[in-house]
Amino acid sequence: MLDTVKLGRRPGSMRTVERVLKAPQRLGLDLIAIEEGSEIDLDLRLEAVSEGVLVTGSLRADTVGECSRCLEPFSDSVELTLTELFAYPDSATEETTEEGEVYHVVDDEIDLEPVVIDAVGLALPLRPLCSDDCQGLCPECGVRLAIAESGHGHDILDPRWAGLAAKFAVDSEPRKNLVNTNLVNTEAEEK
Ligand SMILES: [Zn+2]
Ligand SMILES: [Zn+2]
């Protein structure tokens, strides 16, 4: 929470705020996030505008993730810029926007937590990688290629598996249709 009383309401008045927050909970996505209790550096500028308080600035925090390619844990950091308007309770913005579309100044205070949560969620990658050139896992045996011996591969396909693979390729299309039909039936029964 930051109070905006000292800022005043005269458009153009401005205040800079440097803060270190502790993440109140794990913030982020399934595979990558800022850990609970981890420090979030905020370097912000609060500016009074006619509709409310405009908050701009930057955020930096360490993140912990799991590589979407090789599944290994790794650490990284996230840095992003923020630009958010907090509308005054009696402003035109407040009156013309739906609930949840814009942040609000409440009792002369602004709550940065939802802003941070939303911004971090948007900035983090859906498919994080431990490194840009992560080689991932061997599609045949699942070994992590970064620790596999060089030239790891499976040139000679076991004839039993080859037979199964061919069968699966032929079967896969009708099998999908079968699943779809089952889903339709289940829905119909529930009604
Ligand atoms: Zn990886
Ligand atoms: Zn392999």
GROMACS .gro file of N, CA and C in nm, residues 34-136:
model
  309
   34ILE      N    1   0.808  -1.581  -0.898
   34ILE     CA    2   0.883  -1.521  -0.789
   34ILE      C    3   0.840  -1.598  -0.664
   35GLU      N    4   0.938  -1.652  -0.592
   35GLU     CA    5   0.904  -1.732  -0.475
   35GLU      C    6   0.847  -1.645  -0.363
   36GLU      N    7   0.763  -1.704  -0.282
   36GLU     CA    8   0.709  -1.634  -0.165
   36GLU      C    9   0.824  -1.585  -0.078
   37GLY      N   10   0.815  -1.458  -0.034
   37GLY     CA   11   0.919  -1.403   0.053
   37GLY      C   12   1.038  -1.346  -0.021
   38SER      N   13   1.044  -1.367  -0.151
   38SER     CA   14   1.153  -1.317  -0.232
   38SER      C   15   1.138  -1.165  -0.252
   39GLU      N   16   1.251  -1.095  -0.266
   39GLU     CA   17   1.243  -0.949  -0.274
   39GLU      C   18   1.203  -0.900  -0.413
   40ILE      N   19   1.118  -0.799  -0.413
   40ILE     CA   20   1.076  -0.735  -0.539
   40ILE      C   21   1.116  -0.588  -0.530
   41ASP      N   22   1.210  -0.548  -0.614
   41ASP     CA   23   1.253  -0.408  -0.614
   41ASP      C   24   1.162  -0.325  -0.702
   42LEU      N   25   1.107  -0.220  -0.644
   42LEU     CA   26   1.021  -0.131  -0.720
   42LEU      C   27   1.085   0.007  -0.724
   43ASP      N   28   1.086   0.065  -0.841
   43ASP     CA   29   1.140   0.199  -0.860
   43ASP      C   30   1.032   0.274  -0.936
   44LEU      N   31   0.951   0.349  -0.863
   44LEU     CA   32   0.828   0.401  -0.923
   44LEU      C   33   0.820   0.554  -0.919
   45ARG      N   34   0.738   0.604  -1.008
   45ARG     CA   35   0.706   0.745  -1.009
   45ARG      C   36   0.554   0.757  -1.002
   46LEU      N   37   0.507   0.830  -0.903
   46LEU     CA   38   0.363   0.855  -0.889
   46LEU      C   39   0.335   0.997  -0.936
   47GLU      N   40   0.240   1.009  -1.027
   47GLU     CA   41   0.211   1.141  -1.081
   47GLU      C   42   0.061   1.165  -1.075
   48ALA      N   43   0.022   1.280  -1.019
   48ALA     CA   44  -0.120   1.314  -1.015
   48ALA      C   45  -0.161   1.361  -1.154
   49VAL      N   46  -0.267   1.299  -1.207
   49VAL     CA   47  -0.324   1.344  -1.334
   49VAL      C   48  -0.471   1.373  -1.305
   50SER      N   49  -0.543   1.429  -1.402
   50SER     CA   50  -0.678   1.472  -1.369
   50SER      C   51  -0.770   1.357  -1.329
   51GLU      N   52  -0.745   1.237  -1.384
   51GLU     CA   53  -0.834   1.124  -1.355
   51GLU      C   54  -0.790   1.040  -1.235
   52GLY      N   55  -0.667   1.059  -1.193
   52GLY     CA   56  -0.621   0.974  -1.084
   52GLY      C   57  -0.471   0.984  -1.065
   53VAL      N   58  -0.412   0.873  -1.025
   53VAL     CA   59  -0.268   0.869  -1.002
   53VAL      C   60  -0.206   0.775  -1.105
   54LEU      N   61  -0.114   0.829  -1.182
   54LEU     CA   62  -0.046   0.747  -1.282
   54LEU      C   63   0.083   0.694  -1.220
   55VAL      N   64   0.094   0.562  -1.221
   55VAL     CA   65   0.213   0.498  -1.165
   55VAL      C   66   0.296   0.442  -1.280
   56THR      N   67   0.421   0.488  -1.290
   56THR     CA   68   0.511   0.434  -1.392
   56THR      C   69   0.641   0.395  -1.323
   57GLY      N   70   0.714   0.306  -1.383
   57GLY     CA   71   0.842   0.269  -1.323
   57GLY      C   72   0.881   0.128  -1.357
   58SER      N   73   0.972   0.074  -1.277
   58SER     CA   74   1.024  -0.058  -1.309
   58SER      C   75   1.019  -0.150  -1.187
   59LEU      N   76   1.022  -0.277  -1.218
   59LEU     CA   77   1.017  -0.382  -1.116
   59LEU      C   78   1.125  -0.484  -1.150
   60ARG      N   79   1.191  -0.534  -1.047
   60ARG     CA   80   1.291  -0.639  -1.067
   60ARG      C   81   1.282  -0.740  -0.956
   61ALA      N   82   1.289  -0.868  -0.991
   61ALA     CA   83   1.287  -0.973  -0.889
   61ALA      C   84   1.352  -1.099  -0.942
   62ASP      N   85   1.400  -1.181  -0.849
   62ASP     CA   86   1.454  -1.312  -0.888
   62ASP      C   87   1.338  -1.409  -0.908
   63THR      N   88   1.358  -1.500  -1.000
   63THR     CA   89   1.255  -1.601  -1.025
   63THR      C   90   1.318  -1.741  -1.016
   64VAL      N   91   1.231  -1.836  -0.991
   64VAL     CA   92   1.272  -1.976  -0.991
   64VAL      C   93   1.179  -2.048  -1.086
   65GLY      N   94   1.237  -2.126  -1.175
   65GLY     CA   95   1.154  -2.192  -1.275
   65GLY      C   96   1.191  -2.336  -1.297
   66GLU      N   97   1.109  -2.399  -1.379
   66GLU     CA   98   1.138  -2.535  -1.422
   66GLU      C   99   1.139  -2.531  -1.574
   67CYS      N  100   1.246  -2.578  -1.635
   67CYS     CA  101   1.262  -2.569  -1.780
   67CYS      C  102   1.152  -2.650  -1.849
   68SER      N  103   1.086  -2.587  -1.946
   68SER     CA  104   0.976  -2.656  -2.014
   68SER      C  105   1.028  -2.759  -2.113
   69ARG      N  106   1.159  -2.758  -2.140
   69ARG     CA  107   1.215  -2.852  -2.237
   69ARG      C  108   1.284  -2.970  -2.169
   70CYS      N  109   1.366  -2.941  -2.064
   70CYS     CA  110   1.440  -3.051  -2.001
   70CYS      C  111   1.393  -3.078  -1.858
   71LEU      N  112   1.299  -2.997  -1.809
   71LEU     CA  113   1.235  -3.017  -1.678
   71LEU      C  114   1.328  -2.993  -1.559
   72GLU      N  115   1.449  -2.937  -1.583
   72GLU     CA  116   1.540  -2.907  -1.473
   72GLU      C  117   1.502  -2.775  -1.408
   73PRO      N  118   1.519  -2.765  -1.274
   73PRO     CA  119   1.497  -2.635  -1.209
   73PRO      C  120   1.608  -2.537  -1.245
   74PHE      N  121   1.575  -2.410  -1.251
   74PHE     CA  122   1.677  -2.307  -1.277
   74PHE      C  123   1.632  -2.176  -1.215
   75SER      N  124   1.729  -2.084  -1.193
   75SER     CA  125   1.696  -1.951  -1.143
   75SER      C  126   1.718  -1.848  -1.251
   76ASP      N  127   1.637  -1.745  -1.244
   76ASP     CA  128   1.645  -1.639  -1.343
   76ASP      C  129   1.599  -1.511  -1.273
   77SER      N  130   1.575  -1.408  -1.348
   77SER     CA  131   1.518  -1.287  -1.288
   77SER      C  132   1.423  -1.225  -1.388
   78VAL      N  133   1.335  -1.142  -1.337
   78VAL     CA  134   1.240  -1.076  -1.425
   78VAL      C  135   1.253  -0.926  -1.403
   79GLU      N  136   1.251  -0.853  -1.512
   79GLU     CA  137   1.254  -0.708  -1.506
   79GLU      C  138   1.147  -0.657  -1.598
   80LEU      N  139   1.067  -0.562  -1.551
   80LEU     CA  140   0.962  -0.511  -1.639
   80LEU      C  141   0.930  -0.368  -1.603
   81THR      N  142   0.861  -0.303  -1.694
   81THR     CA  143   0.819  -0.166  -1.668
   81THR      C  144   0.669  -0.164  -1.644
   82LEU      N  145   0.628  -0.075  -1.558
   82LEU     CA  146   0.487  -0.064  -1.522
   82LEU      C  147   0.433   0.072  -1.568
   83THR      N  148   0.312   0.072  -1.615
   83THR     CA  149   0.239   0.196  -1.642
   83THR      C  150   0.094   0.169  -1.608
   84GLU      N  151   0.049   0.221  -1.496
   84GLU     CA  152  -0.089   0.195  -1.455
   84GLU      C  153  -0.155   0.320  -1.400
   85LEU      N  154  -0.279   0.339  -1.438
   85LEU     CA  155  -0.357   0.448  -1.383
   85LEU      C  156  -0.444   0.396  -1.269
   86PHE      N  157  -0.436   0.464  -1.156
   86PHE     CA  158  -0.529   0.437  -1.045
   86PHE      C  159  -0.630   0.551  -1.047
   87ALA      N  160  -0.757   0.518  -1.075
   87ALA     CA  161  -0.858   0.622  -1.091
   87ALA      C  162  -0.905   0.674  -0.955
   88TYR      N  163  -0.930   0.805  -0.950
   88TYR     CA  164  -0.993   0.864  -0.830
   88TYR      C  165  -1.136   0.815  -0.822
   89PRO      N  166  -1.190   0.802  -0.700
   89PRO     CA  167  -1.327   0.750  -0.683
   89PRO      C  168  -1.432   0.829  -0.760
   90ASP      N  169  -1.416   0.961  -0.775
   90ASP     CA  170  -1.521   1.040  -0.840
   90ASP      C  171  -1.484   1.081  -0.982
   91SER      N  172  -1.384   1.014  -1.041
   91SER     CA  173  -1.339   1.056  -1.174
   91SER      C  174  -1.428   0.998  -1.284
   92ALA      N  175  -1.419   1.059  -1.403
   92ALA     CA  176  -1.495   1.008  -1.518
   92ALA      C  177  -1.449   0.867  -1.553
   93THR      N  178  -1.319   0.840  -1.537
   93THR     CA  179  -1.267   0.706  -1.566
   93THR      C  180  -1.336   0.605  -1.476
   94GLU      N  181  -1.348   0.639  -1.349
   94GLU     CA  182  -1.412   0.550  -1.253
   94GLU      C  183  -1.556   0.523  -1.295
   95GLU      N  184  -1.625   0.629  -1.343
   95GLU     CA  185  -1.767   0.614  -1.375
   95GLU      C  186  -1.790   0.541  -1.507
   96THR      N  187  -1.694   0.547  -1.597
   96THR     CA  188  -1.719   0.491  -1.731
   96THR      C  189  -1.653   0.355  -1.753
   97THR      N  190  -1.586   0.301  -1.653
   97THR     CA  191  -1.524   0.170  -1.673
   97THR      C  192  -1.591   0.066  -1.586
   98GLU      N  193  -1.585  -0.056  -1.635
   98GLU     CA  194  -1.641  -0.169  -1.561
   98GLU      C  195  -1.554  -0.202  -1.441
   99GLU      N  196  -1.615  -0.262  -1.344
   99GLU     CA  197  -1.543  -0.314  -1.228
   99GLU      C  198  -1.429  -0.404  -1.276
  100GLY      N  199  -1.310  -0.384  -1.223
  100GLY     CA  200  -1.199  -0.472  -1.258
  100GLY      C  201  -1.120  -0.428  -1.380
  101GLU      N  202  -1.169  -0.327  -1.453
  101GLU     CA  203  -1.098  -0.284  -1.572
  101GLU      C  204  -0.985  -0.187  -1.540
  102VAL      N  205  -0.998  -0.120  -1.428
  102VAL     CA  206  -0.899  -0.019  -1.394
  102VAL      C  207  -0.874  -0.027  -1.243
  103TYR      N  208  -0.753   0.009  -1.202
  103TYR     CA  209  -0.723   0.013  -1.058
  103TYR      C  210  -0.779   0.141  -0.998
  104HIS      N  211  -0.794   0.141  -0.867
  104HIS     CA  212  -0.857   0.255  -0.802
  104HIS      C  213  -0.775   0.309  -0.686
  105VAL      N  214  -0.789   0.440  -0.665
  105VAL     CA  215  -0.739   0.501  -0.543
  105VAL      C  216  -0.848   0.480  -0.439
  106VAL      N  217  -0.816   0.410  -0.330
  106VAL     CA  218  -0.916   0.383  -0.226
  106VAL      C  219  -0.867   0.446  -0.096
  107ASP      N  220  -0.948   0.533  -0.039
  107ASP     CA  221  -0.911   0.603   0.086
  107ASP      C  222  -0.772   0.666   0.074
  108ASP      N  223  -0.748   0.733  -0.036
  108ASP     CA  224  -0.619   0.800  -0.060
  108ASP      C  225  -0.500   0.703  -0.059
  109GLU      N  226  -0.526   0.578  -0.087
  109GLU     CA  227  -0.417   0.481  -0.096
  109GLU      C  228  -0.427   0.404  -0.226
  110ILE      N  229  -0.312   0.358  -0.275
  110ILE     CA  230  -0.315   0.267  -0.389
  110ILE      C  231  -0.249   0.136  -0.347
  111ASP      N  232  -0.306   0.029  -0.392
  111ASP     CA  233  -0.257  -0.104  -0.358
  111ASP      C  234  -0.178  -0.157  -0.476
  112LEU      N  235  -0.048  -0.169  -0.458
  112LEU     CA  236   0.037  -0.211  -0.570
  112LEU      C  237   0.034  -0.362  -0.594
  113GLU      N  238  -0.014  -0.437  -0.495
  113GLU     CA  239  -0.005  -0.582  -0.506
  113GLU      C  240  -0.073  -0.640  -0.631
  114PRO      N  241  -0.200  -0.602  -0.660
  114PRO     CA  242  -0.260  -0.659  -0.782
  114PRO      C  243  -0.188  -0.617  -0.910
  115VAL      N  244  -0.132  -0.496  -0.908
  115VAL     CA  245  -0.056  -0.449  -1.026
  115VAL      C  246   0.066  -0.537  -1.047
  116VAL      N  247   0.136  -0.563  -0.937
  116VAL     CA  248   0.257  -0.646  -0.945
  116VAL      C  249   0.220  -0.787  -0.990
  117ILE      N  250   0.115  -0.843  -0.932
  117ILE     CA  251   0.073  -0.979  -0.967
  117ILE      C  252   0.039  -0.988  -1.116
  118ASP      N  253  -0.041  -0.892  -1.166
  118ASP     CA  254  -0.081  -0.895  -1.307
  118ASP      C  255   0.040  -0.876  -1.399
  119ALA      N  256   0.125  -0.780  -1.365
  119ALA     CA  257   0.238  -0.749  -1.454
  119ALA      C  258   0.337  -0.865  -1.459
  120VAL      N  259   0.362  -0.927  -1.345
  120VAL     CA  260   0.456  -1.039  -1.342
  120VAL      C  261   0.399  -1.157  -1.421
  121GLY      N  262   0.270  -1.181  -1.404
  121GLY     CA  263   0.206  -1.290  -1.478
  121GLY      C  264   0.216  -1.273  -1.628
  122LEU      N  265   0.206  -1.147  -1.673
  122LEU     CA  266   0.214  -1.121  -1.817
  122LEU      C  267   0.358  -1.126  -1.868
  123ALA      N  268   0.452  -1.091  -1.781
  123ALA     CA  269   0.592  -1.079  -1.826
  123ALA      C  270   0.664  -1.213  -1.830
  124LEU      N  271   0.623  -1.306  -1.747
  124LEU     CA  272   0.695  -1.434  -1.741
  124LEU      C  273   0.660  -1.521  -1.861
  125PRO      N  274   0.755  -1.602  -1.906
  125PRO     CA  275   0.728  -1.687  -2.023
  125PRO      C  276   0.642  -1.807  -1.987
  126LEU      N  277   0.548  -1.841  -2.075
  126LEU     CA  278   0.464  -1.959  -2.053
  126LEU      C  279   0.548  -2.085  -2.061
  127ARG      N  280   0.648  -2.084  -2.150
  127ARG     CA  281   0.737  -2.199  -2.165
  127ARG      C  282   0.880  -2.157  -2.133
  128PRO      N  283   0.913  -2.147  -2.005
  128PRO     CA  284   1.047  -2.101  -1.969
  128PRO      C  285   1.154  -2.204  -2.006
  129LEU      N  286   1.273  -2.153  -2.038
  129LEU     CA  287   1.385  -2.242  -2.073
  129LEU      C  288   1.503  -2.214  -1.980
  130CYS      N  289   1.574  -2.320  -1.940
  130CYS     CA  290   1.692  -2.304  -1.854
  130CYS      C  291   1.801  -2.228  -1.929
  131SER      N  292   1.807  -2.245  -2.060
  131SER     CA  293   1.894  -2.165  -2.145
  131SER      C  294   1.834  -2.168  -2.285
  132ASP      N  295   1.866  -2.065  -2.364
  132ASP     CA  296   1.803  -2.054  -2.496
  132ASP      C  297   1.831  -2.175  -2.583
  133ASP      N  298   1.948  -2.237  -2.561
  133ASP     CA  299   1.983  -2.349  -2.648
  133ASP      C  300   1.965  -2.483  -2.575
  134CYS      N  301   1.877  -2.485  -2.476
  134CYS     CA  302   1.852  -2.610  -2.404
  134CYS      C  303   1.813  -2.719  -2.505
  135GLN      N  304   1.878  -2.834  -2.492
  135GLN     CA  305   1.855  -2.940  -2.589
  135GLN      C  306   1.739  -3.031  -2.550
  136GLY      N  307   1.690  -3.013  -2.429
  136GLY     CA  308   1.573  -3.089  -2.389
  136GLY      C  309   1.605  -3.235  -2.362
   0.00000   0.00000   0.00000
